[in-house]
Amino acid sequence: MKMALELAEQGRGWTSPNPMVGAVIVKDGTVVGKGFHQTAGGPHAEIHALNDAGEKARGATLYVTFEPCNHTGRTPPCTQAILKNGIRRVVAGMKDPNPQVTGGGLAFLTSQGLDVSVGVCEDECHRLNEIFIKYVTTSLPFVILKCAATLDGCIATRTGDSKWITNPLSRQFVHELRHAVDAIMVGIGTVLKDNPRLTTRLEGRKGSDPIRIVLDTHLSIPSNARLLHLASDSDTLIVTGSSAPAEKRRMLERPGVRLLALKDVRGQIDLTALARELGRMGITSLLIEGGSRVNGSALRAGIVDKVYIFYAPKIYGGDDGVPVCAGPGVEFMEQSMRLKDISVHRFEDDVMIEGYLNR
């Protein structure tokens, strides 16, 4: 199962809205077939592994990180292929959490006389597909907040300068995050200050560009912003308030650029409503790379599931820098938002805290 998990990881960034899945076929103590789900719409991991094993699959055991499908989607049911190829035992890491198919594949295989078990490395399998699990059970995107700060909590100087707080290794990890998600979001302040591209740039291999989302209540984005003129397979979505000028909307709309008007609350986009709308659009995951206002608003709105906070070994040394979050905080420390399932990572001298919001 550990081998299957490593295989599944190779599909990260390419399988959405499907889960990442790895499969290993073992016969007489020897691995005879391996595979992983490589792209949405393509063959599932089980099919790749069965093709790899060939005739050696007969009488063998299939280890798969995710319950085999028993329904026809873009591809035929994997359960039928498992039976056809003579697999005798199936070990699944986790059940499919989709309310419409939960238990269907494993129950069917059991009814056909196969030896079936589930729950091996279950926690790791859940963590691998945390995005898929949230989306199919809530119809909402899994939201990740990322920020980089000095040790004393500043994400920029008083002049707005933030290049660069962290080192190249940390920044490369952020591009891995971009590759892994469906969409990335910033506020208009970040666009006006940095004029970013928000594309994925990986060393030595092709990456997947996320949909770029800009929160721009009053539609003040310049027409020459780089986000509006990219050669990318993904669109730029500008989220604006309902009172934004119609003429400016028409000027901005073009191939690769879409506008979404939402009701604004006290001059700011309702992020809870936006999360629901993104879910309806089929966006399963969202990476927030905004400034302090967007960070604070997203946390207060309760839409954030996971955080990656990078700390560089630098001290700003003043109280006039830009904090991680802006806006009203809690009144008492005991009301602070807490993280759970914490892990700490090092990128040379940078330290990254990874954790989940404790609802």
Tab-separated table of C-alpha atoms in Angstrom:
chain	number	residue	atom	x	y	z
A	1	MET	CA	0.000	0.000	0.000
A	2	LYS	CA	2.918	2.349	0.667
A	3	MET	CA	4.112	1.688	-2.871
A	4	ALA	CA	0.602	2.364	-4.193
A	5	LEU	CA	0.518	5.675	-2.307
A	6	GLU	CA	3.813	6.720	-3.878
A	7	LEU	CA	2.449	5.852	-7.313
A	8	ALA	CA	-0.758	7.805	-6.673
A	9	GLU	CA	1.244	10.901	-5.785
A	10	GLN	CA	2.580	11.014	-9.336
A	11	GLY	CA	-0.878	12.056	-10.526
A	12	ARG	CA	-0.986	15.182	-8.362
A	13	GLY	CA	-2.078	18.189	-10.381
A	14	TRP	CA	-3.459	16.161	-13.293
A	15	THR	CA	-6.412	14.105	-12.008
A	16	SER	CA	-8.882	16.753	-10.753
A	17	PRO	CA	-11.813	16.425	-10.260
A	18	ASN	CA	-10.968	12.737	-9.772
A	19	PRO	CA	-9.013	11.398	-6.802
A	20	MET	CA	-5.350	10.407	-6.998
A	21	VAL	CA	-5.123	6.619	-6.989
A	22	GLY	CA	-2.272	4.108	-7.098
A	23	ALA	CA	-2.467	0.364	-7.595
A	24	VAL	CA	-0.022	-2.540	-7.131
A	25	ILE	CA	-0.613	-6.185	-8.079
A	26	VAL	CA	1.248	-8.849	-6.098
A	27	LYS	CA	1.483	-12.583	-6.849
A	28	ASP	CA	3.436	-15.093	-4.793
A	29	GLY	CA	5.152	-12.272	-2.921
A	30	THR	CA	6.317	-10.506	-6.089
A	31	VAL	CA	5.066	-7.248	-7.593
A	32	VAL	CA	3.819	-8.099	-11.087
A	33	GLY	CA	1.924	-4.897	-11.988
A	34	LYS	CA	1.853	-1.222	-11.059
A	35	GLY	CA	-0.128	1.804	-12.163
A	36	PHE	CA	-1.638	5.127	-11.165
A	37	HIS	CA	-4.427	7.400	-12.361
A	38	GLN	CA	-2.599	9.771	-14.675
A	39	THR	CA	-5.252	12.195	-15.900
A	40	ALA	CA	-8.967	12.854	-15.544
A	41	GLY	CA	-10.831	10.997	-18.271
A	42	GLY	CA	-8.009	8.499	-18.705
A	43	PRO	CA	-7.765	4.889	-17.471
A	44	HIS	CA	-7.908	4.408	-13.714
A	45	ALA	CA	-4.988	3.106	-11.672
A	46	GLU	CA	-6.369	-0.441	-11.582
A	47	ILE	CA	-6.493	-0.623	-15.379
A	48	HIS	CA	-2.881	0.531	-15.725
A	49	ALA	CA	-1.783	-2.044	-13.148
A	50	LEU	CA	-3.776	-4.856	-14.786
A	51	ASN	CA	-2.327	-4.024	-18.199
A	52	ASP	CA	1.139	-4.016	-16.653
A	53	ALA	CA	0.593	-7.420	-15.036
A	54	GLY	CA	-1.026	-9.135	-18.013
A	55	GLU	CA	-1.674	-12.845	-17.430
A	56	LYS	CA	0.194	-12.676	-14.121
A	57	ALA	CA	-2.847	-10.915	-12.631
A	58	ARG	CA	-4.773	-14.221	-12.433
A	59	GLY	CA	-4.971	-15.358	-8.823
A	60	ALA	CA	-3.091	-12.274	-7.607
A	61	THR	CA	-3.808	-9.612	-4.979
A	62	LEU	CA	-4.601	-6.036	-5.957
A	63	TYR	CA	-3.566	-3.295	-3.530
A	64	VAL	CA	-5.286	-0.006	-4.361
A	65	THR	CA	-5.379	3.237	-2.391
A	66	PHE	CA	-9.016	3.957	-3.219
A	67	GLU	CA	-12.112	1.788	-3.561
A	68	PRO	CA	-12.457	0.527	-7.163
A	69	CYS	CA	-15.320	2.131	-9.052
A	70	ASN	CA	-18.431	0.090	-9.816
A	71	HIS	CA	-20.152	2.591	-12.093
A	72	THR	CA	-19.692	3.854	-15.619
A	73	GLY	CA	-18.343	7.402	-15.811
A	74	ARG	CA	-15.850	8.548	-18.409
A	75	THR	CA	-14.467	5.004	-18.247
A	76	PRO	CA	-16.034	1.549	-17.652
A	77	PRO	CA	-16.231	0.114	-14.090
A	78	CYS	CA	-12.896	-1.055	-12.710
A	79	THR	CA	-14.675	-3.849	-10.830
A	80	GLN	CA	-15.503	-5.574	-14.130
A	81	ALA	CA	-11.880	-5.400	-15.249
A	82	ILE	CA	-10.751	-6.819	-11.896
A	83	LEU	CA	-13.069	-9.810	-12.327
A	84	LYS	CA	-12.208	-10.315	-15.984
A	85	ASN	CA	-8.480	-10.442	-15.227
A	86	GLY	CA	-8.843	-13.025	-12.480
A	87	ILE	CA	-7.811	-11.027	-9.406
A	88	ARG	CA	-8.689	-13.060	-6.307
A	89	ARG	CA	-8.043	-10.592	-3.486
A	90	VAL	CA	-8.476	-6.821	-3.232
A	91	VAL	CA	-7.013	-4.655	-0.470
A	92	ALA	CA	-8.250	-1.050	-0.532
A	93	GLY	CA	-6.803	1.818	1.457
A	94	MET	CA	-10.129	3.626	1.869
A	95	LYS	CA	-13.738	3.596	0.746
A	96	ASP	CA	-15.008	6.045	-1.846
A	97	PRO	CA	-16.597	8.893	0.201
A	98	ASN	CA	-18.898	9.958	-2.620
A	99	PRO	CA	-22.414	9.581	-1.100
A	100	GLN	CA	-23.673	8.174	-4.401
A	101	VAL	CA	-21.152	5.328	-4.620
A	102	THR	CA	-19.904	4.616	-1.074
A	103	GLY	CA	-19.122	0.912	-0.655
A	104	GLY	CA	-20.440	-0.017	-4.091
A	105	GLY	CA	-17.211	-1.350	-5.573
A	106	LEU	CA	-16.069	-3.340	-2.567
A	107	ALA	CA	-19.551	-4.736	-1.912
A	108	PHE	CA	-19.863	-5.874	-5.515
A	109	LEU	CA	-16.465	-7.591	-5.473
A	110	THR	CA	-17.374	-9.326	-2.212
A	111	SER	CA	-20.626	-10.548	-3.753
A	112	GLN	CA	-18.599	-12.060	-6.604
A	113	GLY	CA	-16.559	-14.170	-4.201
A	114	LEU	CA	-13.389	-12.091	-3.945
A	115	ASP	CA	-11.500	-11.728	-0.681
A	116	VAL	CA	-11.884	-8.002	0.096
A	117	SER	CA	-10.469	-5.856	2.897
A	118	VAL	CA	-10.244	-2.112	3.458
A	119	GLY	CA	-8.471	0.333	5.780
A	120	VAL	CA	-4.765	-0.325	5.184
A	121	CYS	CA	-2.857	2.990	5.568
A	122	GLU	CA	-6.273	4.623	5.719
A	123	ASP	CA	-5.082	7.905	7.261
A	124	GLU	CA	-2.455	8.348	4.548
A	125	CYS	CA	-5.039	7.581	1.854
A	126	HIS	CA	-7.420	10.170	3.317
A	127	ARG	CA	-4.656	12.798	3.480
A	128	LEU	CA	-3.683	12.091	-0.131
A	129	ASN	CA	-7.212	12.879	-1.325
A	130	GLU	CA	-8.322	15.490	1.212
A	131	ILE	CA	-9.323	17.795	-1.648
A	132	PHE	CA	-11.518	15.191	-3.351
A	133	ILE	CA	-13.090	14.106	-0.061
A	134	LYS	CA	-14.196	17.593	0.910
A	135	TYR	CA	-15.536	18.423	-2.525
A	136	VAL	CA	-17.644	15.270	-3.027
A	137	THR	CA	-19.082	15.457	0.492
A	138	THR	CA	-19.804	19.212	0.653
A	139	SER	CA	-19.708	20.519	-2.961
A	140	LEU	CA	-17.254	23.151	-1.665
A	141	PRO	CA	-13.612	23.604	-2.644
A	142	PHE	CA	-10.819	22.619	-0.279
A	143	VAL	CA	-9.192	25.951	0.609
A	144	ILE	CA	-5.490	26.373	1.388
A	145	LEU	CA	-4.017	29.605	2.720
A	146	LYS	CA	-0.333	30.188	2.097
A	147	CYS	CA	1.777	33.105	3.315
A	148	ALA	CA	5.416	33.942	3.993
A	149	ALA	CA	6.480	36.081	6.947
A	150	THR	CA	9.453	37.289	8.914
A	151	LEU	CA	9.903	35.877	12.400
A	152	ASP	CA	8.151	38.921	13.838
A	153	GLY	CA	5.116	38.427	11.601
A	154	CYS	CA	5.484	40.789	8.641
A	155	ILE	CA	4.646	39.802	5.068
A	156	ALA	CA	5.905	43.102	3.612
A	157	THR	CA	7.665	46.288	4.661
A	158	ARG	CA	5.921	49.634	5.137
A	159	THR	CA	6.628	50.356	1.440
A	160	GLY	CA	4.948	47.116	0.407
A	161	ASP	CA	8.190	45.383	-0.542
A	162	SER	CA	8.044	41.601	-0.074
A	163	LYS	CA	10.618	40.255	-2.544
A	164	TRP	CA	11.863	38.031	-1.287
A	165	ILE	CA	11.045	36.985	2.256
A	166	THR	CA	11.689	33.285	1.687
A	167	ASN	CA	14.399	31.465	-0.229
A	168	PRO	CA	14.178	29.875	-3.717
A	169	LEU	CA	13.550	26.399	-2.293
A	170	SER	CA	10.460	27.605	-0.424
A	171	ARG	CA	9.221	29.444	-3.484
A	172	GLN	CA	9.632	26.324	-5.601
A	173	PHE	CA	7.421	24.434	-3.138
A	174	VAL	CA	4.753	27.109	-3.644
A	175	HIS	CA	4.826	26.405	-7.369
A	176	GLU	CA	4.229	22.739	-6.521
A	177	LEU	CA	1.154	23.890	-4.593
A	178	ARG	CA	-0.040	25.910	-7.579
A	179	HIS	CA	0.365	22.858	-9.788
A	180	ALA	CA	-1.711	20.778	-7.371
A	181	VAL	CA	-4.798	23.032	-7.104
A	182	ASP	CA	-7.603	24.033	-9.439
A	183	ALA	CA	-7.477	27.760	-8.670
A	184	ILE	CA	-5.350	30.449	-7.021
A	185	MET	CA	-6.763	33.653	-5.517
A	186	VAL	CA	-5.380	37.092	-4.712
A	187	GLY	CA	-6.851	40.485	-3.962
A	188	ILE	CA	-6.661	43.494	-6.235
A	189	GLY	CA	-4.040	45.000	-3.922
A	190	THR	CA	-1.606	42.225	-4.842
A	191	VAL	CA	-2.282	42.785	-8.543
A	192	LEU	CA	-1.706	46.543	-8.283
A	193	LYS	CA	1.467	46.134	-6.217
A	194	ASP	CA	3.146	43.098	-7.780
A	195	ASN	CA	1.476	42.669	-11.210
A	196	PRO	CA	1.847	38.867	-10.846
A	197	ARG	CA	1.292	36.144	-13.424
A	198	LEU	CA	0.145	33.481	-10.909
A	199	THR	CA	1.266	30.709	-13.245
A	200	THR	CA	3.039	27.466	-12.349
A	201	ARG	CA	6.768	27.280	-13.021
A	202	LEU	CA	8.396	23.966	-12.120
A	203	GLU	CA	12.023	23.111	-12.616
A	204	GLY	CA	12.630	20.525	-15.294
A	205	ARG	CA	9.010	19.566	-15.960
A	206	LYS	CA	5.701	20.894	-17.167
A	207	GLY	CA	3.209	22.135	-14.612
A	208	SER	CA	-0.507	22.808	-14.652
A	209	ASP	CA	-1.620	26.442	-14.369
A	210	PRO	CA	-4.467	27.032	-11.906
A	211	ILE	CA	-7.417	29.259	-12.712
A	212	ARG	CA	-6.425	32.746	-11.537
A	213	ILE	CA	-9.015	34.509	-9.360
A	214	VAL	CA	-8.802	38.212	-8.503
A	215	LEU	CA	-11.015	39.816	-5.843
A	216	ASP	CA	-11.771	43.254	-7.276
A	217	THR	CA	-14.932	44.736	-5.772
A	218	HIS	CA	-14.835	48.014	-7.698
A	219	LEU	CA	-13.204	46.625	-10.864
A	220	SER	CA	-10.055	48.705	-10.603
A	221	ILE	CA	-7.746	46.218	-12.315
A	222	PRO	CA	-5.652	47.933	-15.034
A	223	SER	CA	-6.329	46.786	-18.570
A	224	ASN	CA	-2.616	46.071	-19.041
A	225	ALA	CA	-2.302	43.776	-16.001
A	226	ARG	CA	-0.262	40.692	-16.871
A	227	LEU	CA	-3.046	38.417	-15.598
A	228	LEU	CA	-5.201	39.577	-18.497
A	229	HIS	CA	-2.660	38.814	-21.227
A	230	LEU	CA	-1.272	35.348	-20.554
A	231	ALA	CA	-0.653	32.425	-22.868
A	232	SER	CA	-2.164	29.868	-20.506
A	233	ASP	CA	-4.599	26.956	-20.710
A	234	SER	CA	-6.383	28.340	-17.625
A	235	ASP	CA	-8.628	31.394	-17.448
A	236	THR	CA	-8.448	34.477	-15.268
A	237	LEU	CA	-11.633	35.058	-13.264
A	238	ILE	CA	-12.243	38.541	-11.914
A	239	VAL	CA	-14.716	38.558	-9.031
A	240	THR	CA	-16.358	41.935	-8.672
A	241	GLY	CA	-19.180	43.573	-6.764
A	242	SER	CA	-22.648	43.907	-8.193
A	243	SER	CA	-22.199	47.690	-8.469
A	244	ALA	CA	-19.069	47.535	-10.660
A	245	PRO	CA	-19.381	49.649	-13.836
A	246	ALA	CA	-20.942	47.685	-16.706
A	247	GLU	CA	-18.773	49.501	-19.256
A	248	LYS	CA	-15.579	48.397	-17.513
A	249	ARG	CA	-16.866	44.838	-17.424
A	250	ARG	CA	-17.378	44.836	-21.183
A	251	MET	CA	-13.910	46.276	-21.729
A	252	LEU	CA	-12.250	43.514	-19.728
A	253	GLU	CA	-14.108	40.486	-21.046
A	254	ARG	CA	-12.143	38.614	-23.695
A	255	PRO	CA	-11.052	35.042	-24.436
A	256	GLY	CA	-9.338	33.713	-21.310
A	257	VAL	CA	-10.830	36.388	-19.034
A	258	ARG	CA	-14.159	35.944	-17.260
A	259	LEU	CA	-16.039	38.142	-14.805
A	260	LEU	CA	-18.206	37.046	-11.898
A	261	ALA	CA	-20.394	39.584	-10.137
A	262	LEU	CA	-21.333	38.841	-6.533
A	263	LYS	CA	-23.073	40.859	-3.880
A	264	ASP	CA	-20.511	42.693	-1.797
A	265	VAL	CA	-20.781	43.166	1.964
A	266	ARG	CA	-19.531	46.530	3.237
A	267	GLY	CA	-17.388	46.953	0.139
A	268	GLN	CA	-15.884	43.450	0.200
A	269	ILE	CA	-16.697	40.266	-1.685
A	270	ASP	CA	-18.675	37.729	0.348
A	271	LEU	CA	-16.119	34.909	0.464
A	272	THR	CA	-18.614	32.350	1.752
A	273	ALA	CA	-20.845	33.011	-1.257
A	274	LEU	CA	-17.793	32.903	-3.507
A	275	ALA	CA	-16.771	29.475	-2.172
A	276	ARG	CA	-20.244	28.143	-2.941
A	277	GLU	CA	-20.094	29.602	-6.449
A	278	LEU	CA	-16.649	28.127	-7.100
A	279	GLY	CA	-17.959	24.739	-6.004
A	280	ARG	CA	-20.843	25.043	-8.473
A	281	MET	CA	-18.256	25.832	-11.159
A	282	GLY	CA	-16.504	22.533	-10.457
A	283	ILE	CA	-13.465	24.070	-8.738
A	284	THR	CA	-12.421	21.494	-6.160
A	285	SER	CA	-9.472	23.322	-4.585
A	286	LEU	CA	-8.352	26.904	-4.026
A	287	LEU	CA	-4.972	28.308	-2.981
A	288	ILE	CA	-5.084	31.759	-1.373
A	289	GLU	CA	-1.936	33.807	-1.962
A	290	GLY	CA	-3.368	37.156	-1.011
A	291	GLY	CA	-2.250	39.991	1.174
A	292	SER	CA	-3.190	40.624	4.776
A	293	ARG	CA	-6.755	41.804	4.034
A	294	VAL	CA	-7.583	38.719	1.987
A	295	ASN	CA	-5.911	36.448	4.561
A	296	GLY	CA	-7.891	37.958	7.422
A	297	SER	CA	-11.175	37.940	5.520
A	298	ALA	CA	-10.787	34.303	4.450
A	299	LEU	CA	-10.002	33.135	7.980
A	300	ARG	CA	-12.846	35.114	9.530
A	301	ALA	CA	-15.244	33.776	6.872
A	302	GLY	CA	-14.328	30.237	7.923
A	303	ILE	CA	-13.567	29.023	4.399
A	304	VAL	CA	-9.940	27.988	5.059
A	305	ASP	CA	-9.231	24.291	5.596
A	306	LYS	CA	-5.437	24.206	5.646
A	307	VAL	CA	-2.531	26.623	6.028
A	308	TYR	CA	1.078	26.680	4.916
A	309	ILE	CA	2.899	29.459	6.764
A	310	PHE	CA	6.548	30.017	5.899
A	311	TYR	CA	8.841	31.771	8.351
A	312	ALA	CA	12.158	33.113	7.122
A	313	PRO	CA	15.060	33.706	9.579
A	314	LYS	CA	14.591	37.469	9.286
A	315	ILE	CA	13.361	40.121	11.705
A	316	TYR	CA	11.587	43.156	10.305
A	317	GLY	CA	12.261	45.090	13.479
A	318	GLY	CA	9.379	47.568	13.506
A	319	ASP	CA	5.653	47.946	13.984
A	320	ASP	CA	4.915	49.628	10.652
A	321	GLY	CA	5.161	46.558	8.377
A	322	VAL	CA	2.306	44.610	6.804
A	323	PRO	CA	0.965	41.881	9.142
A	324	VAL	CA	-0.097	38.396	8.103
A	325	CYS	CA	-3.750	39.305	8.671
A	326	ALA	CA	-5.576	42.651	8.632
A	327	GLY	CA	-8.985	43.532	10.017
A	328	PRO	CA	-10.572	42.872	13.388
A	329	GLY	CA	-9.131	40.012	15.406
A	330	VAL	CA	-10.504	38.212	18.437
A	331	GLU	CA	-10.976	39.932	21.771
A	332	PHE	CA	-9.370	37.227	23.924
A	333	MET	CA	-6.486	34.851	23.155
A	334	GLU	CA	-8.619	31.836	24.017
A	335	GLN	CA	-10.815	32.758	21.026
A	336	SER	CA	-7.903	32.404	18.604
A	337	MET	CA	-8.276	29.995	15.703
A	338	ARG	CA	-6.375	26.828	16.466
A	339	LEU	CA	-4.603	24.427	14.157
A	340	LYS	CA	-4.512	20.639	14.433
A	341	ASP	CA	-2.455	17.873	12.808
A	342	ILE	CA	0.590	20.123	12.751
A	343	SER	CA	3.746	19.281	10.840
A	344	VAL	CA	6.943	21.301	10.472
A	345	HIS	CA	9.146	21.343	7.387
A	346	ARG	CA	12.528	22.896	6.640
A	347	PHE	CA	13.528	24.470	3.344
A	348	GLU	CA	17.170	25.202	4.077
A	349	ASP	CA	16.894	28.042	6.658
A	350	ASP	CA	13.165	28.628	6.141
A	351	VAL	CA	10.638	26.870	8.376
A	352	MET	CA	7.142	25.998	7.172
A	353	ILE	CA	4.201	25.233	9.465
A	354	GLU	CA	1.543	23.010	7.910
A	355	GLY	CA	-1.743	22.533	9.709
A	356	TYR	CA	-5.515	22.296	9.518
A	357	LEU	CA	-8.078	24.682	10.958
A	358	ASN	CA	-9.743	23.115	13.961
A	359	ARG	CA	-13.433	23.753	13.390
